[in-house]
Coordinates of C-alpha atoms in Angstrom, one line a residue:
Chain A
M23 CA 32.7 22.8 12.1
I24 CA 30.6 19.8 11.5
A25 CA 29.9 19.3 15.1
V26 CA 28.5 22.8 15.4
A27 CA 26.3 22.3 12.4
T28 CA 25.0 19.0 13.7
S29 CA 24.4 20.3 17.2
D30 CA 22.4 23.2 15.8
F31 CA 20.4 20.8 13.6
A32 CA 19.8 18.4 16.5
S33 CA 18.5 21.1 18.9
L34 CA 16.4 22.8 16.2
D35 CA 14.9 19.5 15.2
L36 CA 14.0 18.5 18.7
G37 CA 12.9 22.1 19.4
S38 CA 10.5 22.1 16.5
L39 CA 9.1 18.7 17.5
L40 CA 8.4 19.9 21.0
M41 CA 6.9 23.1 19.7
Q42 CA 4.6 21.2 17.5
A43 CA 3.6 18.9 20.3
A44 CA 2.7 22.0 22.3
Q45 CA 0.9 23.9 19.6
V46 CA -1.1 21.4 17.6
Q47 CA -3.9 21.5 20.0
A48 CA -4.6 25.2 19.2
V49 CA -5.6 24.3 15.6
P50 CA -9.4 24.3 15.3
A51 CA -10.5 20.7 14.7
S52 CA -13.1 21.6 12.1
S53 CA -10.6 23.0 9.7
L54 CA -8.7 19.8 9.3
T55 CA -9.4 16.4 7.8
P56 CA -8.8 13.5 10.1
A57 CA -5.4 13.1 8.6
G58 CA -4.4 16.5 10.0
W59 CA -5.9 15.7 13.4
T60 CA -2.8 15.3 15.5
P61 CA -3.1 15.7 19.3
A62 CA -0.1 16.3 21.4
W63 CA 0.1 12.8 22.7
A64 CA 0.7 11.6 19.1
F65 CA 4.2 13.1 19.4
W66 CA 5.0 11.1 22.5
I67 CA 3.7 7.8 21.2
L68 CA 5.5 8.2 17.9
S69 CA 8.7 9.3 19.6
A70 CA 8.5 6.3 21.9
L71 CA 8.1 4.1 18.9
V72 CA 11.1 5.6 17.2
V73 CA 13.3 5.2 20.3
V74 CA 12.2 1.7 21.3
G75 CA 12.5 0.6 17.6
A76 CA 16.0 2.0 17.3
I77 CA 17.2 0.3 20.5
S78 CA 15.5 -2.9 19.4
T79 CA 17.2 -2.7 16.0
I80 CA 20.7 -2.8 17.6
S81 CA 19.9 -5.2 20.4
Q82 CA 17.9 -7.9 18.5
R83 CA 19.9 -11.1 17.8
S84 CA 17.7 -12.3 15.0
L85 CA 18.4 -10.4 11.8
I86 CA 14.8 -10.4 10.7
S87 CA 13.6 -9.1 14.0
A88 CA 16.2 -6.3 13.8
V89 CA 15.0 -5.4 10.4
M90 CA 11.4 -5.3 11.5
S91 CA 12.4 -3.1 14.4
L92 CA 14.0 -0.7 12.0
V93 CA 10.7 -0.8 10.0
A94 CA 8.9 0.2 13.1
T95 CA 11.4 3.1 13.6
F96 CA 10.8 4.3 10.1
F97 CA 7.1 4.1 10.6
G98 CA 7.4 6.3 13.8
L99 CA 9.6 8.8 11.9
A100 CA 7.0 9.0 9.1
G101 CA 4.3 9.6 11.7
L102 CA 6.5 12.4 13.2
Y103 CA 6.8 14.0 9.7
A104 CA 3.1 13.8 9.3
T105 CA 2.5 15.7 12.6
L106 CA 5.0 18.3 11.3
S107 CA 2.6 18.8 8.3
A108 CA 5.2 17.1 6.0
H109 CA 2.7 14.6 4.6
F110 CA 4.5 14.0 1.4
L111 CA 7.8 13.3 3.2
A112 CA 5.9 10.9 5.5
A113 CA 4.4 9.0 2.6
I114 CA 7.8 8.8 0.9
Q115 CA 9.5 7.7 4.1
V116 CA 7.1 4.7 4.4
L117 CA 7.1 4.0 0.6
V118 CA 10.8 4.1 0.1
Y119 CA 12.4 3.0 3.4
A120 CA 9.8 0.8 5.1
G121 CA 8.2 -0.5 1.9
A122 CA 11.1 -0.9 -0.5
I123 CA 14.5 -0.8 1.0
M124 CA 13.7 -2.9 4.1
V125 CA 11.8 -5.4 2.0
L126 CA 15.1 -5.8 0.0
F127 CA 16.9 -6.3 3.4
V128 CA 14.5 -9.0 4.3
F129 CA 14.8 -10.6 0.9
V130 CA 18.6 -10.7 1.2
I131 CA 18.5 -12.1 4.7
M132 CA 16.1 -14.8 3.6
V133 CA 18.3 -15.7 0.6
L134 CA 21.4 -15.9 2.8
N135 CA 19.4 -17.7 5.4
R136 CA 21.8 -17.0 8.3
D137 CA 21.0 -18.1 11.8
E138 CA 21.1 -15.7 14.7
V139 CA 24.4 -13.8 15.1
E140 CA 26.3 -13.4 18.3
R141 CA 26.1 -10.1 19.9
V142 CA 29.2 -8.0 19.2
S143 CA 30.7 -7.4 22.6
D144 CA 34.5 -7.5 22.1
R145 CA 34.9 -4.0 20.8
G146 CA 38.1 -2.1 21.5
L147 CA 38.6 0.5 24.2
L148 CA 38.6 3.3 21.5
D149 CA 35.2 2.3 20.2
K150 CA 33.8 2.3 23.7
A151 CA 35.3 5.7 24.4
I152 CA 33.9 7.2 21.3
G153 CA 30.5 5.7 22.1
A154 CA 30.5 7.0 25.6
G155 CA 31.6 10.5 24.4
A156 CA 28.7 10.6 21.9
L157 CA 26.3 9.5 24.6
V158 CA 27.4 12.2 27.0
Y159 CA 27.3 14.8 24.3
L160 CA 23.7 13.8 23.4
A161 CA 22.7 13.9 27.0
V162 CA 24.1 17.4 27.5
R163 CA 22.4 18.7 24.4
L164 CA 19.1 17.1 25.3
G165 CA 19.3 18.5 28.9
E166 CA 20.1 21.9 27.6
V167 CA 17.1 22.0 25.3
I168 CA 14.7 20.6 27.9
A169 CA 15.9 22.7 30.8
S170 CA 16.3 26.0 29.0
P171 CA 14.0 28.6 30.6
V172 CA 12.8 30.1 27.3
G173 CA 12.0 26.7 26.0
P174 CA 12.7 25.5 22.5
V175 CA 9.4 27.0 21.2
S176 CA 10.7 30.4 20.6
R177 CA 13.5 29.3 18.2
M178 CA 11.2 28.4 15.3
S179 CA 8.1 29.7 13.7
K180 CA 5.2 27.5 12.6
P181 CA 5.4 26.4 9.0
A182 CA 2.9 27.7 6.5
P183 CA -0.1 25.4 5.9
E184 CA 0.9 24.6 2.4
F185 CA 4.4 23.6 3.6
G186 CA 5.1 20.0 2.7
T187 CA 2.3 19.6 0.2
V188 CA 3.0 17.8 -3.1
A189 CA 2.6 21.0 -5.1
K190 CA 4.9 23.0 -2.9
I191 CA 7.6 20.3 -3.0
G192 CA 7.3 20.0 -6.7
E193 CA 7.7 23.8 -7.0
Y194 CA 10.8 23.7 -4.9
F195 CA 12.3 20.8 -6.9
F196 CA 12.0 22.8 -10.2
T197 CA 12.9 26.3 -8.9
E198 CA 15.0 26.8 -5.9
F199 CA 16.5 23.3 -5.5
L200 CA 16.7 22.4 -9.2
F201 CA 20.4 21.9 -9.2
P202 CA 20.7 19.6 -6.1
F203 CA 17.6 17.7 -7.4
E204 CA 19.2 17.0 -10.8
A205 CA 22.6 16.3 -9.3
I206 CA 21.0 13.6 -7.1
S207 CA 19.2 12.2 -10.1
I208 CA 22.5 11.8 -11.9
L209 CA 24.1 10.3 -8.8
L210 CA 21.4 7.7 -8.6
I211 CA 21.6 6.9 -12.3
I212 CA 25.4 6.4 -11.9
A213 CA 24.7 4.1 -8.9
V214 CA 22.2 2.1 -10.9
I215 CA 24.5 1.7 -13.9
G216 CA 27.3 0.8 -11.5
A217 CA 25.2 -1.9 -9.9
V218 CA 24.3 -3.3 -13.3
V219 CA 28.0 -3.4 -14.4
V220 CA 29.0 -5.1 -11.2
A221 CA 26.2 -7.7 -11.5
R222 CA 27.0 -8.3 -15.1
T223 CA 30.7 -9.2 -14.5
V224 CA 29.9 -11.7 -11.8
V225 CA 27.3 -13.6 -13.8
S226 CA 28.9 -14.0 -17.2
R227 CA 26.0 -15.8 -18.8
P228 CA 22.6 -14.2 -18.1
T229 CA 20.5 -17.4 -17.8
T230 CA 17.8 -18.8 -15.7
S231 CA 17.3 -22.3 -14.6
Y232 CA 13.9 -22.4 -16.3
E233 CA 15.6 -22.6 -19.7
V234 CA 15.7 -26.2 -20.8
P235 CA 19.2 -27.3 -19.7
N236 CA 21.5 -29.3 -22.0
A237 CA 20.9 -33.0 -22.0
A238 CA 24.4 -33.4 -20.5
S239 CA 23.9 -31.1 -17.5
G240 CA 22.3 -33.0 -14.7
S241 CA 19.2 -31.3 -13.5
A242 CA 19.8 -31.9 -9.8
E243 CA 19.9 -28.2 -9.0
G244 CA 17.1 -27.2 -11.2
G245 CA 15.5 -25.1 -8.5
D246 CA 12.5 -23.0 -9.4
D247 CA 13.1 -19.9 -7.4
H248 CA 15.3 -17.0 -8.1
A249 CA 17.9 -18.0 -5.7
G250 CA 18.1 -21.3 -7.6
G251 CA 18.5 -19.4 -10.8
D252 CA 21.5 -17.4 -9.5
A253 CA 23.1 -20.5 -8.1
H254 CA 22.8 -22.2 -11.4
G255 CA 24.4 -19.2 -13.2
A256 CA 27.2 -19.1 -10.7
H257 CA 28.0 -22.7 -11.6
G258 CA 29.3 -21.3 -14.8
G259 CA 27.1 -23.3 -17.2
H260 CA 29.2 -26.5 -17.4
Chain B
M22 CA -33.4 15.6 13.7
T23 CA -31.6 14.2 10.7
D24 CA -30.2 17.6 9.9
S25 CA -28.9 18.1 13.4
I26 CA -27.2 14.7 13.3
L27 CA -25.6 15.6 10.0
M28 CA -24.6 19.0 11.2
F29 CA -22.9 17.4 14.3
L30 CA -21.0 15.0 11.9
A31 CA -20.0 17.9 9.7
E32 CA -18.5 19.7 12.7
H33 CA -16.9 16.7 14.4
T34 CA -14.8 15.3 11.6
A35 CA -13.1 12.7 13.8
V36 CA -16.4 11.2 14.8
A37 CA -17.6 11.3 11.2
A38 CA -14.4 9.7 10.0
L39 CA -14.8 6.8 12.5
L40 CA -18.4 6.3 11.4
K41 CA -17.5 6.3 7.7
L42 CA -14.6 3.9 8.4
L43 CA -17.0 1.5 10.2
L44 CA -19.6 1.9 7.5
L45 CA -17.1 1.3 4.7
V46 CA -15.2 -1.6 6.2
L47 CA -17.8 -3.4 8.2
G48 CA -20.7 -2.5 5.9
F49 CA -19.1 -3.0 2.5
V50 CA -15.6 -4.4 2.4
M51 CA -15.8 -7.3 4.8
P52 CA -19.2 -8.6 3.6
L53 CA -18.0 -8.3 0.0
A54 CA -14.8 -10.1 0.8
S55 CA -16.6 -12.9 2.6
L56 CA -19.0 -13.1 -0.3
S57 CA -16.1 -13.3 -2.8
T58 CA -14.8 -16.4 -1.1
W59 CA -18.1 -18.0 -2.0
A60 CA -18.4 -16.3 -5.4
E61 CA -14.9 -17.4 -6.5
R62 CA -15.7 -21.1 -5.9
R63 CA -19.2 -20.8 -7.4
Q64 CA -18.0 -18.8 -10.5
S65 CA -15.1 -21.1 -11.1
A66 CA -17.4 -24.1 -10.9
M67 CA -19.8 -22.5 -13.4
M68 CA -16.8 -21.8 -15.7
Q69 CA -15.7 -25.4 -15.4
D70 CA -19.2 -26.9 -15.8
R71 CA -19.4 -28.0 -12.2
L72 CA -22.0 -27.0 -9.5
G73 CA -19.7 -25.6 -6.8
P74 CA -20.7 -24.9 -3.3
N75 CA -24.5 -24.7 -3.3
R76 CA -25.7 -26.7 -0.3
A77 CA -25.0 -24.8 2.9
N78 CA -28.3 -23.9 4.5
I79 CA -30.0 -22.7 7.7
G80 CA -33.1 -24.8 7.7
P81 CA -34.9 -24.2 4.4
V82 CA -32.9 -21.0 3.7
K83 CA -30.4 -21.9 1.0
L84 CA -29.7 -18.8 -1.1
W85 CA -27.8 -20.6 -3.9
G86 CA -25.2 -21.6 -1.3
I87 CA -24.3 -18.0 -0.2
L88 CA -24.4 -19.2 3.4
H89 CA -21.2 -21.2 2.7
F90 CA -19.2 -18.2 3.8
V91 CA -20.8 -18.3 7.2
A92 CA -20.0 -22.0 7.4
D93 CA -16.4 -21.3 6.3
A94 CA -16.0 -18.6 8.9
I95 CA -17.3 -20.8 11.7
K96 CA -15.0 -23.6 10.6
M97 CA -12.0 -21.4 10.5
M98 CA -12.6 -20.0 13.9
F99 CA -13.1 -23.4 15.6
K100 CA -10.2 -25.2 13.9
E101 CA -7.2 -26.0 16.0
D102 CA -4.6 -23.3 15.7
V103 CA -1.4 -25.3 15.1
V104 CA 1.9 -23.5 15.7
P105 CA 4.8 -25.7 14.5
A106 CA 7.7 -26.4 16.9
K107 CA 10.6 -24.3 15.4
V108 CA 8.7 -21.2 14.2
D109 CA 9.6 -17.7 15.3
R110 CA 6.5 -17.2 17.4
F111 CA 6.4 -13.4 17.3
L112 CA 6.8 -13.0 13.6
F113 CA 4.6 -16.0 13.0
A114 CA 1.8 -14.2 14.8
L115 CA 2.7 -10.8 13.3
A116 CA 2.6 -12.0 9.6
P117 CA -1.2 -12.3 9.2
V118 CA -1.7 -8.9 10.9
M119 CA 0.8 -7.4 8.5
A120 CA -1.0 -8.9 5.6
I121 CA -4.5 -7.6 6.5
A122 CA -3.9 -4.3 8.3
P123 CA -2.4 -2.3 5.4
V124 CA -5.1 -3.2 2.9
L125 CA -7.8 -2.3 5.4
I126 CA -6.2 1.0 6.3
T127 CA -5.8 2.0 2.6
F128 CA -9.6 2.1 2.2
A129 CA -9.4 5.4 4.1
V130 CA -8.4 7.3 1.0
V131 CA -11.1 5.8 -1.3
P132 CA -13.9 8.3 -2.0
F133 CA -17.2 6.3 -2.1
G134 CA -19.4 9.3 -2.9
P135 CA -19.5 13.1 -3.4
D136 CA -19.5 15.6 -0.6
L137 CA -22.9 15.5 1.2
C138 CA -24.4 19.0 1.5
V139 CA -25.7 19.2 5.1
G140 CA -29.1 21.0 5.4
Q141 CA -29.8 20.8 1.6
V142 CA -30.3 17.0 1.3
L143 CA -33.9 17.3 0.0
S144 CA -33.4 20.3 -2.3
V145 CA -31.7 20.6 -5.6
V146 CA -28.0 21.6 -5.4
T147 CA -26.6 23.0 -8.6
D148 CA -23.2 24.0 -7.3
P149 CA -21.9 21.8 -4.5
T150 CA -19.0 24.2 -3.9
T151 CA -21.5 26.8 -2.4
C152 CA -22.5 24.4 0.4
K153 CA -21.9 25.8 3.9
A154 CA -21.3 22.5 5.6
T155 CA -20.3 19.3 3.9
I156 CA -19.6 15.7 4.9
P157 CA -17.1 14.2 2.4
L158 CA -17.9 10.6 1.7
Q159 CA -14.3 9.6 2.1
V160 CA -12.6 8.8 5.4
A161 CA -9.4 10.8 5.0
R162 CA -8.9 13.5 2.4
M163 CA -5.1 14.0 2.2
D164 CA -3.0 16.0 -0.1
V165 CA -0.8 13.0 -0.7
G166 CA -3.8 10.7 -1.4
M167 CA -2.6 8.0 -3.7
L168 CA 0.9 8.1 -2.3
F169 CA -0.6 7.1 1.0
Y170 CA -2.1 4.1 -0.8
F171 CA 1.2 3.2 -2.4
A172 CA 3.1 3.6 0.9
L173 CA 0.7 1.2 2.8
A174 CA 0.4 -1.2 -0.1
S175 CA 4.1 -1.6 -0.1
L176 CA 3.9 -2.8 3.5
A177 CA 1.5 -5.6 2.6
V178 CA 4.5 -7.6 1.3
Y179 CA 5.8 -8.0 4.8
G180 CA 2.8 -10.2 5.6
T181 CA 3.7 -12.8 3.0
T182 CA 7.5 -12.5 3.4
L183 CA 7.4 -12.8 7.2
A184 CA 5.0 -15.7 7.0
G185 CA 7.4 -17.5 4.7
W186 CA 10.3 -16.8 6.9
A187 CA 8.8 -17.4 10.3
S188 CA 7.2 -20.7 9.4
Y189 CA 10.6 -22.5 9.4
N190 CA 9.6 -24.4 6.3
K191 CA 11.4 -24.6 2.9
W192 CA 8.3 -24.3 0.8
S193 CA 6.9 -21.4 2.7
L194 CA 10.3 -19.7 2.6
L195 CA 10.4 -20.1 -1.2
G196 CA 6.9 -18.8 -1.4
G197 CA 7.9 -15.8 0.7
L198 CA 10.9 -15.1 -1.5
R199 CA 8.8 -15.3 -4.6
A200 CA 6.2 -12.9 -3.0
S201 CA 8.8 -10.3 -2.1
S202 CA 10.5 -10.3 -5.4
Q203 CA 7.3 -10.2 -7.3
M204 CA 5.7 -7.5 -5.3
M205 CA 8.8 -5.3 -5.4
S206 CA 9.0 -5.6 -9.2
Y207 CA 5.3 -4.8 -9.8
E208 CA 5.1 -2.0 -7.4
V209 CA 7.4 0.1 -9.6
C210 CA 5.2 -0.4 -12.6
M211 CA 2.0 0.2 -10.6
G212 CA 3.2 3.6 -9.4
L213 CA 4.6 4.7 -12.7
S214 CA 1.4 3.7 -14.6
L215 CA -0.7 6.0 -12.5
M216 CA 1.6 8.9 -13.0
G217 CA 0.0 9.7 -16.4
A218 CA -3.4 9.9 -14.7
F219 CA -2.0 12.3 -12.1
L220 CA -0.7 14.5 -14.9
V221 CA -4.0 14.5 -16.7
Y222 CA -6.2 15.2 -13.7
G223 CA -3.6 17.4 -11.9
S224 CA -3.8 15.8 -8.5
L225 CA -2.8 12.9 -6.3
E226 CA -5.9 13.2 -4.2
P227 CA -8.5 10.5 -5.2
N228 CA -11.6 12.6 -4.7
A229 CA -10.0 15.4 -6.8
I230 CA -9.3 12.9 -9.5
V231 CA -12.9 11.7 -9.5
T232 CA -14.2 15.2 -9.6
A233 CA -11.9 16.1 -12.4
Q234 CA -13.2 13.2 -14.5
G235 CA -16.7 14.6 -14.3
S236 CA -19.9 12.9 -15.5
N237 CA -18.8 12.9 -19.2
I238 CA -17.8 9.3 -19.8
L239 CA -15.2 10.3 -22.5
N240 CA -13.3 12.2 -19.8
W241 CA -12.8 9.1 -17.6
G242 CA -9.4 7.6 -17.1
I243 CA -10.1 4.6 -19.2
F244 CA -10.5 6.8 -22.3
T245 CA -7.8 9.4 -21.4
Q246 CA -5.3 6.9 -20.2
P247 CA -6.1 3.5 -21.9
L248 CA -2.6 2.2 -21.8
A249 CA -2.2 3.1 -18.2
F250 CA -5.4 1.3 -17.4
V251 CA -4.1 -2.0 -18.9
L252 CA -0.7 -1.6 -17.3
F253 CA -2.1 -0.7 -13.9
F254 CA -4.7 -3.4 -13.9
T255 CA -2.1 -6.0 -14.8
A256 CA 0.5 -4.9 -12.3
A257 CA -2.2 -4.6 -9.6
I258 CA -3.4 -8.1 -10.2
A259 CA 0.2 -9.2 -9.8
E260 CA 0.2 -7.4 -6.4
T261 CA -2.8 -9.3 -5.3
K262 CA -0.8 -12.5 -5.9
R263 CA -3.7 -14.2 -7.7
A264 CA -3.6 -16.3 -10.8
P265 CA -2.0 -15.8 -13.3
F266 CA 0.5 -14.3 -10.8
D267 CA 0.0 -16.7 -8.0
L268 CA 3.6 -17.9 -7.8
P269 CA 4.0 -17.2 -4.1
E270 CA 1.2 -19.7 -3.6
G271 CA 2.0 -22.0 -6.5
E272 CA -0.3 -24.7 -5.3
P273 CA 1.1 -27.7 -7.2
E274 CA 4.7 -27.2 -6.1
L275 CA 4.8 -25.0 -3.0
I276 CA 1.3 -24.8 -1.5
G277 CA 2.3 -21.3 -0.5
Y278 CA 3.9 -19.0 2.0
F279 CA 1.1 -19.9 4.4
V280 CA 1.6 -23.6 4.3
E281 CA 2.1 -23.8 8.1
Y282 CA -0.8 -21.7 9.0
S283 CA -4.1 -23.2 10.1
G284 CA -7.4 -22.0 11.5
M285 CA -8.2 -18.4 11.6
R286 CA -4.6 -17.3 10.9
F287 CA -4.8 -18.9 7.5
G288 CA -8.3 -17.5 7.2
I289 CA -6.9 -14.0 7.6
F290 CA -4.4 -14.5 4.7
F291 CA -7.3 -15.8 2.7
L292 CA -9.5 -12.9 3.5
A293 CA -6.7 -10.4 3.0
E294 CA -6.3 -11.6 -0.6
F295 CA -10.0 -11.0 -1.3
I296 CA -9.9 -7.6 0.4
E297 CA -6.9 -6.8 -1.9
T298 CA -9.0 -7.6 -4.9
I299 CA -11.8 -5.3 -3.7
F300 CA -9.2 -2.6 -3.0
L301 CA -7.8 -3.0 -6.5
A302 CA -11.3 -2.6 -7.8
A303 CA -11.8 0.5 -5.8
I304 CA -8.6 2.1 -7.1
V305 CA -9.3 1.2 -10.7
T306 CA -12.8 2.6 -10.2
T307 CA -11.4 5.8 -8.8
V308 CA -8.7 6.6 -11.3
F309 CA -10.1 5.0 -14.5
L310 CA -13.9 4.5 -14.2
G311 CA -14.9 7.9 -12.8
G312 CA -15.2 6.8 -9.2
W313 CA -18.7 7.6 -7.9
Q314 CA -19.6 9.5 -11.1
V315 CA -22.7 8.4 -13.0
P316 CA -22.6 9.1 -16.8
G317 CA -24.7 12.3 -17.5
L318 CA -25.5 12.9 -13.8
D319 CA -24.5 16.3 -12.5
S320 CA -25.0 17.5 -8.9
S321 CA -28.4 18.9 -9.9
G322 CA -29.6 15.8 -11.8
F323 CA -29.6 14.5 -15.3
G324 CA -29.4 17.6 -17.5
S325 CA -32.6 19.5 -17.1
F326 CA -34.3 16.7 -15.1
H327 CA -33.6 17.8 -11.6
L328 CA -33.2 15.5 -8.6
P329 CA -32.9 16.2 -4.9
H330 CA -29.4 16.2 -3.5
L331 CA -29.9 13.0 -1.5
A332 CA -31.1 11.0 -4.5
V333 CA -28.1 12.2 -6.6
V334 CA -25.7 11.1 -3.8
L335 CA -27.4 7.8 -3.3
L336 CA -27.3 7.1 -7.1
Q337 CA -23.6 7.9 -7.1
V338 CA -22.8 5.7 -4.2
V339 CA -24.7 2.9 -5.8
A340 CA -22.9 3.5 -9.1
W341 CA -19.6 3.3 -7.2
S342 CA -20.6 0.0 -5.6
L343 CA -21.7 -1.5 -8.9
K344 CA -18.4 -0.5 -10.6
I345 CA -16.5 -2.3 -7.8
L346 CA -18.7 -5.4 -8.1
F347 CA -18.1 -5.5 -11.8
L348 CA -14.4 -5.2 -11.4
C349 CA -14.4 -7.9 -8.7
W350 CA -16.3 -10.2 -11.0
L351 CA -13.8 -9.4 -13.8
Q352 CA -10.9 -10.3 -11.6
L353 CA -12.5 -13.7 -10.8
L354 CA -13.0 -14.2 -14.5
I355 CA -9.3 -13.5 -15.2
R356 CA -8.2 -15.6 -12.3
W357 CA -10.0 -18.7 -13.6
T358 CA -9.2 -18.1 -17.3
L359 CA -5.4 -17.7 -17.4
P360 CA -2.8 -20.2 -16.4
R361 CA 0.1 -19.4 -14.1
F362 CA 3.3 -17.7 -15.4
R363 CA 6.7 -19.1 -14.9
P364 CA 8.9 -17.0 -12.6
D365 CA 11.2 -15.9 -15.4
Q366 CA 8.2 -14.9 -17.5
L367 CA 6.8 -13.0 -14.6
M368 CA 10.1 -11.0 -14.2
R369 CA 10.4 -10.4 -17.9
L370 CA 6.8 -9.1 -18.1
G371 CA 7.3 -6.8 -15.1
W372 CA 10.7 -5.3 -15.9
K373 CA 11.1 -5.6 -19.7
Q374 CA 7.5 -5.0 -20.9
L375 CA 5.3 -3.3 -18.4
L376 CA 8.0 -0.9 -17.0
P377 CA 9.1 0.6 -20.3
L378 CA 5.5 0.9 -21.5
S379 CA 4.6 2.8 -18.4
L380 CA 7.6 5.1 -18.8
L381 CA 6.5 5.7 -22.4
N382 CA 3.0 6.4 -21.2
I383 CA 4.3 9.1 -18.8
I384 CA 6.4 10.7 -21.6
I385 CA 3.5 10.8 -24.1
T386 CA 1.0 12.0 -21.5
A387 CA 3.4 14.7 -20.3
A388 CA 4.0 15.9 -23.9
V389 CA 0.2 16.0 -24.7
V390 CA -0.6 17.8 -21.4
L391 CA 2.2 20.3 -22.2
W392 CA 0.9 20.8 -25.7
R393 CA -2.7 21.2 -24.6
S394 CA -1.8 23.7 -21.9
G395 CA -0.1 25.8 -24.6
G396 CA 3.5 25.1 -23.6
K397 CA 3.3 26.9 -20.3

């Protein structure tokens, strides 16, 4: 069941991309601002960025390089969204994923300060089999879409010009998709509260190293960055 | 002749966009950023009763020392580019690019003037919406507008963070850590504080915000959203990483995330910081100071005193530049007046004071907007 849904989604997705790549040239250039000026080669460049970035993400040995590759992938995805006239989604993709979540990743890697990790190669036979199966499946689906005589273009219609604008998305949020929107809000709030609860139980005494320490406690670890503050808190306040 | 050139630009938006970008970045932003490097030292010297850099000259031409920025640029370019032994070479080289590229790209959304009516430049234009062909004085007019700015501004943090990481130096690593935590914290407040203005002017698009503010000074953001102005200005100064928020640099204790950089690579970080101040000035101007609007000046002139279209546009572009110059000067003043925060004070200010206030601002603004629209 899930497989069917995903396969449909995958082919539709690629189909729409290819269709866009074929059609964007037909739009008169004068009716668009430069932001909407998307020639067909933009699709190929952005797709190449996504694919190369994704491969680089899983093959880099340096953690930071892997994260930066993932940032490049997100950037390429945002670009693809923009060529599909989903400018709002593109901006949010960069803002949330590339700009916030990945910065957090980098921050954590820097705090942990781990050296390069060994490439994981001693996976079991089952893992390899699953991976190979997925790869074959992907190749078959891709070949099917590319080689189909009708072409993927006929499967989808072009989105309306206002599709993906801020106003339209706002309208969707508060009419058709109000319930999922609110449900996700609640889910996120629960996650935030959960994070606070977990963080609170680990550090029993919310303190920073900048507070003047007791005369008894030696100030050898009086670091002045945030990591230093946490380390001090974890020491349990003497 | 002029008309046919303008007509060509109105029809070929991509060419026009490229020209506008070059005009804005090479003609305004880069010269102003270079000048700021001199102005900062000269102004700080004046505030501290010193003389500051006033001697660079080409023969007898001295210009109060303005030529120092030329001397600085030449020095930066010809200095040896030292790359320490154990750095991550790729990321080390990438970091300055990541610092300067996002701030330069974001200038694309800043409107530096009204739409230019092609073919009517010398006549009086009473209603600019009736123009047949226009050239918007803004590189990219996007529906997402300010979100584009936030998205790219959030990438600027990679420049400082990667510089700190790739340098293989404890102090620069600490600087990079401080930068990423500081910029993440203040980005939230920056975005939320502008939300009120979006509600009042009903758009995310910078030029629409400027147009909605009109030439009546009481309708400008600074009067309709005074709290947001203070919040945004504070948070945005924190984003530029300048005093009193210069913890990532922290000269007395860390020297900064760019401690291992020399020559022009350091110069790029230096320049990026000043470009950020100009960009902050541009955004504050757009949202809170009426953008290119001149008080009392409509598209046809001052009230019944009519002016040709070209004169109106020129006046508005000059007004925009003057507002930006004023805000740049104000930032220099703040930078040399206030001492640096401690890291815990920084976090407390960001999360416990600015953030709740910006949420409050959104709620109050939303309530007032709802009430004024008659509850619809």
